[in-house]
């Protein structure tokens, strides 16, 4: 049986007894296939079509009675990557970043795996900042490529940023291998937390993972952004949980979903 058949059968839910067995063989999905369009990063079975078995933890909607499997929360899962990206961007907003920096490149057009190169250049930039005693703040970085020209650039959300001497920044960006073109702007503060959702940075950080998650994961080395030390002082998981709680309180909406063991 090919990967395609296993995938299709499990996804349609018409497999009867064979379903759970096929689903457990998900490692076959990571093997190379003849498919020219085989997805490299989004390589897991969608968890929402996984059959529920006795002993599984399930989500139950107490208003509608709807039941679904727990999310696997893997970035490689088509059902979870969008949720992961949304949660991460909510957590980014929650820690109240101060600035947004966009850096560009001239030599990484349509680069297949740009993240390691961007990461190296950012490391060089931050080393220079330490040497020159310039406080850059902590970075949360998302790599994109222009849809028209394929230009690799990075959107960086900055925590605890300051005013920066732009001549210094331009010089150091170029020394690190970036282009001299950049933007650096203060994020407006003072708005209610709930009004942040779906606006500004949160929008474009999530956008890529919703419209073409495989491509967004390719550009970002399989991750939903990269965060330098201190960006999430208490860890990213805690920031995600706290930000969801803050959103729930700000909007007055509480989830009707509860978790139970399926019996
Ligand atoms: Zn999943």
CSV table of C-alpha atoms and ligand atoms in Angstrom, one decimal:
chain,number,residue,atom,x,y,z
A,1,UNK,CA,0.0,0.0,0.0
A,2,UNK,CA,1.3,3.4,-0.9
A,3,UNK,CA,1.5,6.4,1.4
A,4,UNK,CA,-1.2,8.2,-0.7
A,5,UNK,CA,-3.6,5.3,-0.2
A,6,UNK,CA,-3.0,5.1,3.6
A,7,UNK,CA,-3.4,8.9,3.9
A,8,UNK,CA,-6.6,9.0,1.8
A,9,UNK,CA,-8.2,6.0,3.5
A,10,UNK,CA,-7.6,7.4,7.0
A,11,UNK,CA,-8.7,10.9,6.1
A,12,UNK,CA,-12.0,9.8,4.7
A,13,UNK,CA,-12.9,7.7,7.7
A,14,UNK,CA,-14.3,4.9,5.5
A,15,UNK,CA,-11.7,2.3,6.5
A,16,UNK,CA,-13.5,0.5,9.3
A,17,UNK,CA,-11.2,-1.8,11.2
A,18,UNK,CA,-8.2,-0.9,9.1
A,19,UNK,CA,-8.2,2.8,10.0
A,20,UNK,CA,-6.4,2.8,13.4
A,21,UNK,CA,-3.8,0.4,12.0
A,22,UNK,CA,-3.0,2.6,9.1
A,23,UNK,CA,-2.9,5.7,11.2
A,24,UNK,CA,-0.3,4.1,13.5
A,25,UNK,CA,2.0,3.7,10.5
A,26,UNK,CA,2.5,7.4,10.1
A,27,UNK,CA,6.3,7.0,9.7
A,28,UNK,CA,5.6,5.9,6.1
A,29,UNK,CA,4.7,9.5,5.4
A,30,UNK,CA,8.2,10.7,6.1
A,31,UNK,CA,9.7,8.3,3.5
A,32,UNK,CA,10.6,9.9,0.1
A,33,UNK,CA,7.8,9.4,-2.5
A,34,UNK,CA,7.7,9.8,-6.2
A,35,UNK,CA,5.3,12.7,-5.8
A,36,UNK,CA,6.9,15.8,-7.2
A,37,UNK,CA,4.7,17.8,-4.9
A,38,UNK,CA,5.5,15.8,-1.8
A,39,UNK,CA,5.5,18.1,1.2
A,40,UNK,CA,8.7,18.1,3.2
A,41,UNK,CA,7.7,19.9,6.4
A,42,UNK,CA,3.9,19.2,6.7
A,43,UNK,CA,4.5,15.5,6.8
A,44,UNK,CA,2.2,14.2,9.6
A,45,UNK,CA,-1.3,12.8,9.4
A,46,UNK,CA,-3.9,15.5,10.2
A,47,UNK,CA,-4.8,14.7,13.8
A,48,UNK,CA,-8.5,15.6,13.5
A,49,UNK,CA,-9.1,12.6,11.3
A,50,UNK,CA,-7.5,10.2,13.7
A,51,UNK,CA,-10.0,7.7,15.0
A,52,UNK,CA,-10.8,8.0,18.7
A,53,UNK,CA,-9.9,4.9,20.8
A,54,UNK,CA,-10.7,3.8,24.3
A,55,UNK,CA,-8.2,5.4,26.7
A,56,UNK,CA,-7.6,8.4,24.4
A,57,UNK,CA,-7.9,11.9,25.8
A,58,UNK,CA,-10.6,13.7,23.8
A,59,UNK,CA,-12.0,17.2,23.6
A,60,UNK,CA,-15.8,17.4,24.2
A,61,UNK,CA,-17.8,20.5,23.4
A,62,UNK,CA,-20.3,20.8,26.3
A,63,UNK,CA,-22.6,23.0,24.3
A,64,UNK,CA,-22.9,20.9,21.1
A,65,UNK,CA,-21.7,17.5,22.2
A,66,UNK,CA,-19.1,17.5,19.4
A,67,UNK,CA,-16.1,15.3,20.2
A,68,UNK,CA,-12.7,15.4,18.6
A,69,UNK,CA,-9.2,14.0,19.3
A,70,UNK,CA,-6.8,16.1,21.3
A,71,UNK,CA,-4.6,18.1,19.0
A,72,UNK,CA,-1.1,16.6,18.5
A,73,UNK,CA,0.3,20.2,18.5
A,74,UNK,CA,3.1,19.2,16.1
A,75,UNK,CA,4.2,21.7,13.5
A,76,UNK,CA,4.2,19.0,10.9
A,77,UNK,CA,0.4,18.4,11.3
A,78,UNK,CA,-1.8,20.2,8.8
A,79,UNK,CA,-4.5,20.5,11.5
A,80,UNK,CA,-2.2,22.0,14.2
A,81,UNK,CA,0.3,24.3,12.5
A,82,UNK,CA,-2.2,27.1,12.0
A,83,UNK,CA,-3.2,26.9,15.6
A,84,UNK,CA,0.4,26.8,16.8
A,85,UNK,CA,1.2,29.9,14.8
A,86,UNK,CA,-1.8,31.7,16.1
A,87,UNK,CA,-1.0,30.8,19.7
A,88,UNK,CA,2.6,31.8,19.2
A,89,UNK,CA,1.7,35.2,17.8
A,90,UNK,CA,-0.7,35.8,20.7
A,91,UNK,CA,2.1,35.0,23.1
A,92,UNK,CA,4.3,37.5,21.2
A,93,UNK,CA,1.7,40.2,21.7
A,94,UNK,CA,1.3,39.3,25.3
A,95,UNK,CA,4.9,40.1,26.2
A,96,UNK,CA,4.3,43.6,24.8
A,97,UNK,CA,7.2,44.0,22.3
A,98,UNK,CA,8.4,47.5,21.7
A,99,UNK,CA,9.7,47.6,18.2
A,100,UNK,CA,9.5,45.9,14.8
A,101,UNK,CA,12.7,45.5,12.7
A,102,UNK,CA,12.6,44.3,9.1
A,103,UNK,CA,15.9,43.2,7.6
A,104,UNK,CA,16.5,42.4,3.9
A,105,UNK,CA,19.0,40.5,1.8
A,106,UNK,CA,20.3,40.9,-1.7
A,107,UNK,CA,21.8,37.4,-2.2
A,108,UNK,CA,19.3,34.9,-0.8
A,109,UNK,CA,16.6,35.2,-3.5
A,110,UNK,CA,14.5,32.1,-3.5
A,111,UNK,CA,17.0,30.4,-1.2
A,112,UNK,CA,15.7,26.9,-0.4
A,113,UNK,CA,16.6,26.9,3.3
A,114,UNK,CA,17.4,30.5,4.3
A,115,UNK,CA,17.0,30.2,8.1
A,116,UNK,CA,20.6,28.9,8.9
A,117,UNK,CA,22.1,31.8,6.9
A,118,UNK,CA,19.7,34.4,8.4
A,119,UNK,CA,20.5,33.0,11.9
A,120,UNK,CA,24.2,33.3,11.3
A,121,UNK,CA,23.9,36.9,10.2
A,122,UNK,CA,21.7,37.8,13.1
A,123,UNK,CA,24.3,36.3,15.4
A,124,UNK,CA,27.0,38.5,13.8
A,125,UNK,CA,24.8,41.5,14.2
A,126,UNK,CA,24.2,40.8,17.9
A,127,UNK,CA,27.9,40.2,18.6
A,128,UNK,CA,28.7,43.6,17.0
A,129,UNK,CA,26.0,45.2,19.2
A,130,UNK,CA,27.5,43.7,22.3
A,131,UNK,CA,31.0,44.9,21.3
A,132,UNK,CA,29.6,48.4,20.6
A,133,UNK,CA,27.5,48.3,23.7
A,134,UNK,CA,24.3,48.9,21.8
A,135,UNK,CA,21.2,47.3,23.5
A,136,UNK,CA,19.2,45.6,20.8
A,137,UNK,CA,16.6,43.9,23.0
A,138,UNK,CA,15.4,40.3,22.5
A,139,UNK,CA,14.4,39.2,19.0
A,140,UNK,CA,11.5,37.1,17.7
A,141,UNK,CA,12.3,36.4,14.0
A,142,UNK,CA,10.1,35.2,11.1
A,143,UNK,CA,11.6,34.7,7.7
A,144,UNK,CA,9.6,35.4,4.5
A,145,UNK,CA,10.2,35.5,0.8
A,146,UNK,CA,8.6,38.1,-1.4
A,147,UNK,CA,5.9,36.4,-3.5
A,148,UNK,CA,6.9,38.4,-6.6
A,149,UNK,CA,10.7,38.5,-6.5
A,150,UNK,CA,11.5,35.8,-3.9
A,151,UNK,CA,13.5,38.3,-1.8
A,152,UNK,CA,14.4,36.7,1.5
A,153,UNK,CA,13.7,39.1,4.4
A,154,UNK,CA,13.1,38.7,8.1
A,155,UNK,CA,10.4,40.4,10.3
A,156,UNK,CA,11.8,40.8,13.8
A,157,UNK,CA,9.7,41.7,16.7
A,158,UNK,CA,11.8,43.3,19.4
A,159,UNK,CA,11.2,43.1,23.2
A,160,UNK,CA,12.8,45.8,25.3
A,161,UNK,CA,14.1,47.7,22.3
A,162,UNK,CA,15.5,51.2,22.3
A,163,UNK,CA,16.1,54.0,19.8
A,164,UNK,CA,19.0,53.0,17.6
A,165,UNK,CA,21.5,55.0,15.7
A,166,UNK,CA,20.4,54.1,12.1
A,167,UNK,CA,23.8,54.7,10.6
A,168,UNK,CA,25.3,52.3,13.1
A,169,UNK,CA,22.5,49.7,12.3
A,170,UNK,CA,22.9,50.0,8.6
A,171,UNK,CA,26.7,49.6,8.9
A,172,UNK,CA,26.4,46.6,11.1
A,173,UNK,CA,23.6,45.0,9.0
A,174,UNK,CA,25.8,45.2,5.9
A,175,UNK,CA,28.8,43.9,7.8
A,176,UNK,CA,26.7,40.9,8.9
A,177,UNK,CA,25.7,40.2,5.3
A,178,UNK,CA,22.3,41.8,5.2
A,179,UNK,CA,21.3,44.5,2.7
A,180,UNK,CA,21.5,48.2,3.8
A,181,UNK,CA,17.7,48.5,3.5
A,182,UNK,CA,15.8,48.0,6.7
A,183,UNK,CA,12.9,49.4,8.7
A,184,UNK,CA,12.8,49.9,12.4
A,185,UNK,CA,9.7,51.3,14.1
A,186,UNK,CA,8.2,51.6,17.5
A,187,UNK,CA,5.0,49.5,18.2
A,188,UNK,CA,2.2,51.6,19.4
A,189,UNK,CA,1.3,50.7,22.9
A,190,UNK,CA,-1.7,51.4,25.1
A,191,UNK,CA,-4.3,49.5,23.2
A,192,UNK,CA,-6.3,46.8,24.9
A,193,UNK,CA,-4.8,43.3,24.6
A,194,UNK,CA,-7.9,41.9,22.9
A,195,UNK,CA,-7.6,44.6,20.1
A,196,UNK,CA,-4.1,43.3,19.3
A,197,UNK,CA,-5.4,40.0,18.1
A,198,UNK,CA,-5.5,39.8,14.3
A,199,UNK,CA,-3.7,43.1,13.8
A,200,UNK,CA,-0.2,44.2,12.9
A,201,UNK,CA,2.5,41.8,13.7
A,202,UNK,CA,0.1,39.0,14.7
A,203,UNK,CA,-1.4,39.1,11.3
A,204,UNK,CA,1.7,38.5,9.2
A,205,UNK,CA,3.3,36.1,11.7
A,206,UNK,CA,0.3,33.9,11.4
A,207,UNK,CA,-0.6,34.5,7.7
A,208,UNK,CA,2.2,32.5,6.2
A,209,UNK,CA,1.4,29.4,8.3
A,210,UNK,CA,-2.2,29.6,7.3
A,211,UNK,CA,-1.9,30.2,3.6
A,212,UNK,CA,1.1,27.9,2.9
A,213,UNK,CA,2.3,26.3,6.1
A,214,UNK,CA,4.7,24.0,4.3
A,215,UNK,CA,6.5,27.0,2.8
A,216,UNK,CA,6.5,29.0,6.0
A,217,UNK,CA,8.0,26.0,7.8
A,218,UNK,CA,10.6,25.6,5.1
A,219,UNK,CA,11.6,29.3,5.4
A,220,UNK,CA,11.8,29.0,9.2
A,221,UNK,CA,13.6,25.7,9.6
A,222,UNK,CA,10.4,23.9,10.7
A,223,UNK,CA,9.6,26.3,13.5
A,224,UNK,CA,7.0,29.0,14.2
A,225,UNK,CA,9.5,31.8,14.5
A,226,UNK,CA,12.8,31.9,16.4
A,227,UNK,CA,13.2,33.7,19.7
A,228,UNK,CA,16.4,34.9,21.3
A,229,UNK,CA,17.2,34.5,25.0
A,230,UNK,CA,14.9,36.6,27.2
A,231,UNK,CA,12.2,37.1,24.6
A,232,UNK,CA,9.9,34.9,26.7
A,233,UNK,CA,11.3,35.3,30.2
A,234,UNK,CA,9.2,32.5,31.7
A,235,UNK,CA,9.4,30.3,28.7
A,236,UNK,CA,7.2,30.2,25.6
A,237,UNK,CA,4.7,27.6,26.9
A,238,UNK,CA,3.9,29.8,29.9
A,239,UNK,CA,3.5,32.8,27.7
A,240,UNK,CA,1.1,30.9,25.5
A,241,UNK,CA,-1.0,29.8,28.4
A,242,UNK,CA,-1.0,33.2,30.0
A,243,UNK,CA,-1.9,35.0,26.8
A,244,UNK,CA,-4.8,32.7,26.1
A,245,UNK,CA,-6.1,33.3,29.6
A,246,UNK,CA,-5.7,37.1,29.1
A,247,UNK,CA,-7.6,36.9,25.8
A,248,UNK,CA,-10.4,34.9,27.5
A,249,UNK,CA,-10.7,37.5,30.2
A,250,UNK,CA,-10.4,40.5,27.9
A,251,UNK,CA,-13.2,39.2,25.6
A,252,UNK,CA,-15.3,37.5,28.3
A,253,UNK,CA,-15.4,34.4,26.1
A,254,UNK,CA,-14.8,31.0,27.7
A,255,UNK,CA,-14.2,27.9,25.8
A,256,UNK,CA,-17.0,25.3,25.8
A,257,UNK,CA,-14.4,22.5,25.3
A,258,UNK,CA,-13.4,20.2,28.1
A,259,UNK,CA,-11.1,17.2,28.1
A,260,UNK,CA,-12.0,13.7,29.1
A,261,UNK,CA,-10.6,10.2,28.8
A,262,UNK,CA,-12.6,8.3,26.1
A,263,UNK,CA,-14.2,5.2,27.6
B,1,LIG,ZN1,-2.3,17.7,15.0
